[in-house]
Amino acid sequence: MIIYDEHIPDEIVPYIQMAQIVSKMDYQGVYIVDMKRRKTVCATDNPLVLCGLSNQAIEEHGFPFYTNVIRDEEAPIVRAMVASLKDFYYGIPEQLRDQVVLYVSFHINNGGRQVMVTHKLSMIRVGDDKRPRLLLGMVSPSVYGSFVIHGGIVGTDHFYRFDPTQKAWVHVIPYRLSPGEVRMLHLTAQGLSIEQIAALMFRSPSTIKYYRRQIFKKLGVRKTSEAIAHAVNYCLI
């Protein structure tokens, strides 16, 4: 874990320690931003997190680090999304704010080549202050085939997508999958083939393929890995 802040407030030290533990247990990159002081506090030494830049370069970029390394046509939308986070957060009922998780998938310039990554973002309150103090980001290779920003409240059917035209988060109708479609996604996520799934569900392979096409259509995706990611992100499976 690389520490970029020489003067870390005592109250956020435990969160950095937790991030260090997570970074050792998971392949994902982790970083923390102090939203109050607009400063990147720490980040794991991970190519997906650092985007091929040196530590000095990241310190020079400061708070808008990621928006400076994103593909040109995607960067303005991500900047608008970041600017909207405060209004979005306070628009959520207070008792649900700690359960908000956002997913931002975009292209970064990683050492001279374009790489698609997904940032899973959570805002953290520190102490008794009701305001979000820290932004926790977890970075992993993206399973999405295109630029997308969405999120939701874990354990509920509240889902959101960032609308670049309105420059705001909009509530979207929850995805509705049939029991058969959910069952198929569960089995697919376990790595089973079409034929194996068909046997377990007492359906023909052609029926399972039909389920798959319907799932792709409902979720607006093009391949199985994207469908599984959507289903997990939106708590459908």
Coordinates of N, CA, C and O in Angstrom, one line a residue, residues 2 4 27-30 43-55 58 65-66 69 108-113 115-117 119 139-141:
I2 N 0.7 2.1 -0.9 CA 1.4 3.4 -1.0 C 0.7 4.5 -0.3 O -0.5 4.7 -0.6
Y4 N 0.1 8.4 0.3 CA 0.4 9.6 -0.4 C 0.2 10.8 0.5 O 0.4 12.0 0.1
Y27 N -7.4 -9.8 -5.5 CA -6.6 -9.4 -6.7 C -6.9 -8.0 -7.1 O -6.2 -7.4 -7.8
Q28 N -8.0 -7.4 -6.5 CA -8.4 -6.1 -6.9 C -7.5 -5.0 -6.3 O -7.0 -5.2 -5.2
G29 N -7.3 -3.9 -7.1 CA -6.6 -2.8 -6.5 C -7.5 -2.0 -5.6 O -8.7 -2.0 -5.8
V30 N -6.9 -1.3 -4.6 CA -7.7 -0.6 -3.6 C -7.1 0.8 -3.5 O -5.9 1.0 -3.5
A43 N -3.1 4.0 -2.0 CA -3.5 3.2 -3.1 C -2.5 2.0 -3.1 O -1.4 2.1 -2.7
T44 N -3.0 0.8 -3.5 CA -2.2 -0.3 -3.7 C -1.3 -0.2 -4.9 O -1.6 0.5 -5.9
D45 N -0.1 -0.8 -4.8 CA 0.8 -0.8 -5.9 C 0.4 -1.8 -6.9 O 0.9 -2.9 -7.1
N46 N -0.6 -1.4 -7.7 CA -1.2 -2.3 -8.7 C -1.3 -1.5 -10.0 O -1.7 -0.4 -10.1
P47 N -0.9 -2.1 -11.1 CA -0.9 -1.5 -12.4 C -2.3 -0.9 -12.8 O -2.3 0.2 -13.4
L48 N -3.3 -1.6 -12.5 CA -4.7 -1.1 -12.8 C -5.0 0.2 -12.0 O -5.8 1.0 -12.5
V49 N -4.5 0.3 -10.8 CA -4.7 1.4 -10.0 C -3.8 2.6 -10.4 O -4.3 3.7 -10.5
L50 N -2.6 2.3 -10.6 CA -1.6 3.4 -10.9 C -1.5 3.8 -12.3 O -0.9 4.8 -12.7
C51 N -2.1 3.0 -13.2 CA -2.2 3.3 -14.7 C -0.8 3.5 -15.3 O -0.7 4.3 -16.2
G52 N 0.1 2.8 -14.8 CA 1.5 2.9 -15.3 C 2.2 4.1 -15.0 O 3.3 4.4 -15.5
L53 N 1.7 5.0 -14.1 CA 2.4 6.2 -13.7 C 3.2 6.0 -12.5 O 3.0 5.1 -11.7
S54 N 4.2 6.9 -12.3 CA 5.0 6.9 -11.1 C 4.2 7.5 -9.9 O 3.2 8.2 -10.1
N55 N 4.7 7.2 -8.7 CA 4.1 7.7 -7.5 C 4.1 9.3 -7.5 O 3.2 9.9 -7.2
I58 N 1.4 10.6 -9.8 CA 0.1 10.5 -9.2 C -0.1 11.6 -8.1 O -1.2 12.3 -8.0
F65 N -6.9 12.5 -10.2 CA -6.0 11.6 -10.8 C -6.6 10.8 -12.0 O -6.2 10.8 -13.1
Y66 N -7.7 10.1 -11.6 CA -8.3 9.2 -12.6 C -8.9 9.9 -13.8 O -8.9 9.4 -14.9
V69 N -6.5 10.3 -16.7 CA -5.9 9.2 -17.5 C -7.0 8.4 -18.2 O -6.7 7.4 -18.9
I108 N -8.7 3.3 -19.5 CA -7.6 4.1 -19.0 C -6.4 3.9 -19.9 O -6.3 2.9 -20.6
N109 N -5.6 4.9 -19.9 CA -4.3 4.8 -20.6 C -3.3 4.2 -19.6 O -2.7 4.9 -18.8
N110 N -3.0 3.0 -19.8 CA -2.2 2.2 -18.8 C -0.8 2.0 -19.5 O -0.7 1.0 -20.3
G111 N 0.1 2.8 -19.3 CA 1.4 2.6 -19.9 C 1.4 2.7 -21.4 O 2.2 2.0 -22.0
G112 N 0.6 3.5 -22.0 CA 0.5 3.7 -23.4 C -0.5 2.8 -24.1 O -0.6 2.9 -25.3
R113 N -1.2 2.0 -23.4 CA -2.2 1.2 -24.1 C -3.6 1.3 -23.3 O -3.6 1.6 -22.1
V115 N -6.8 0.2 -21.6 CA -7.3 -1.0 -20.8 C -8.7 -0.6 -20.2 O -8.9 0.5 -19.7
M116 N -9.6 -1.6 -20.2 CA -10.9 -1.4 -19.6 C -10.9 -1.8 -18.2 O -10.5 -3.0 -17.9
V117 N -11.3 -0.9 -17.3 CA -11.3 -1.3 -15.8 C -12.7 -0.9 -15.2 O -13.4 -0.1 -15.8
H119 N -14.3 0.4 -11.6 CA -14.1 0.9 -10.2 C -15.4 0.7 -9.4 O -16.5 1.1 -9.8
V139 N -10.5 -1.6 -7.7 CA -10.3 -1.6 -9.2 C -10.0 -3.0 -9.6 O -9.2 -3.7 -9.1
S140 N -10.7 -3.4 -10.7 CA -10.5 -4.7 -11.3 C -10.6 -4.7 -12.8 O -11.2 -3.7 -13.3
P141 N -10.1 -5.7 -13.5 CA -10.3 -5.7 -15.0 C -11.8 -5.7 -15.2 O -12.6 -6.4 -14.6

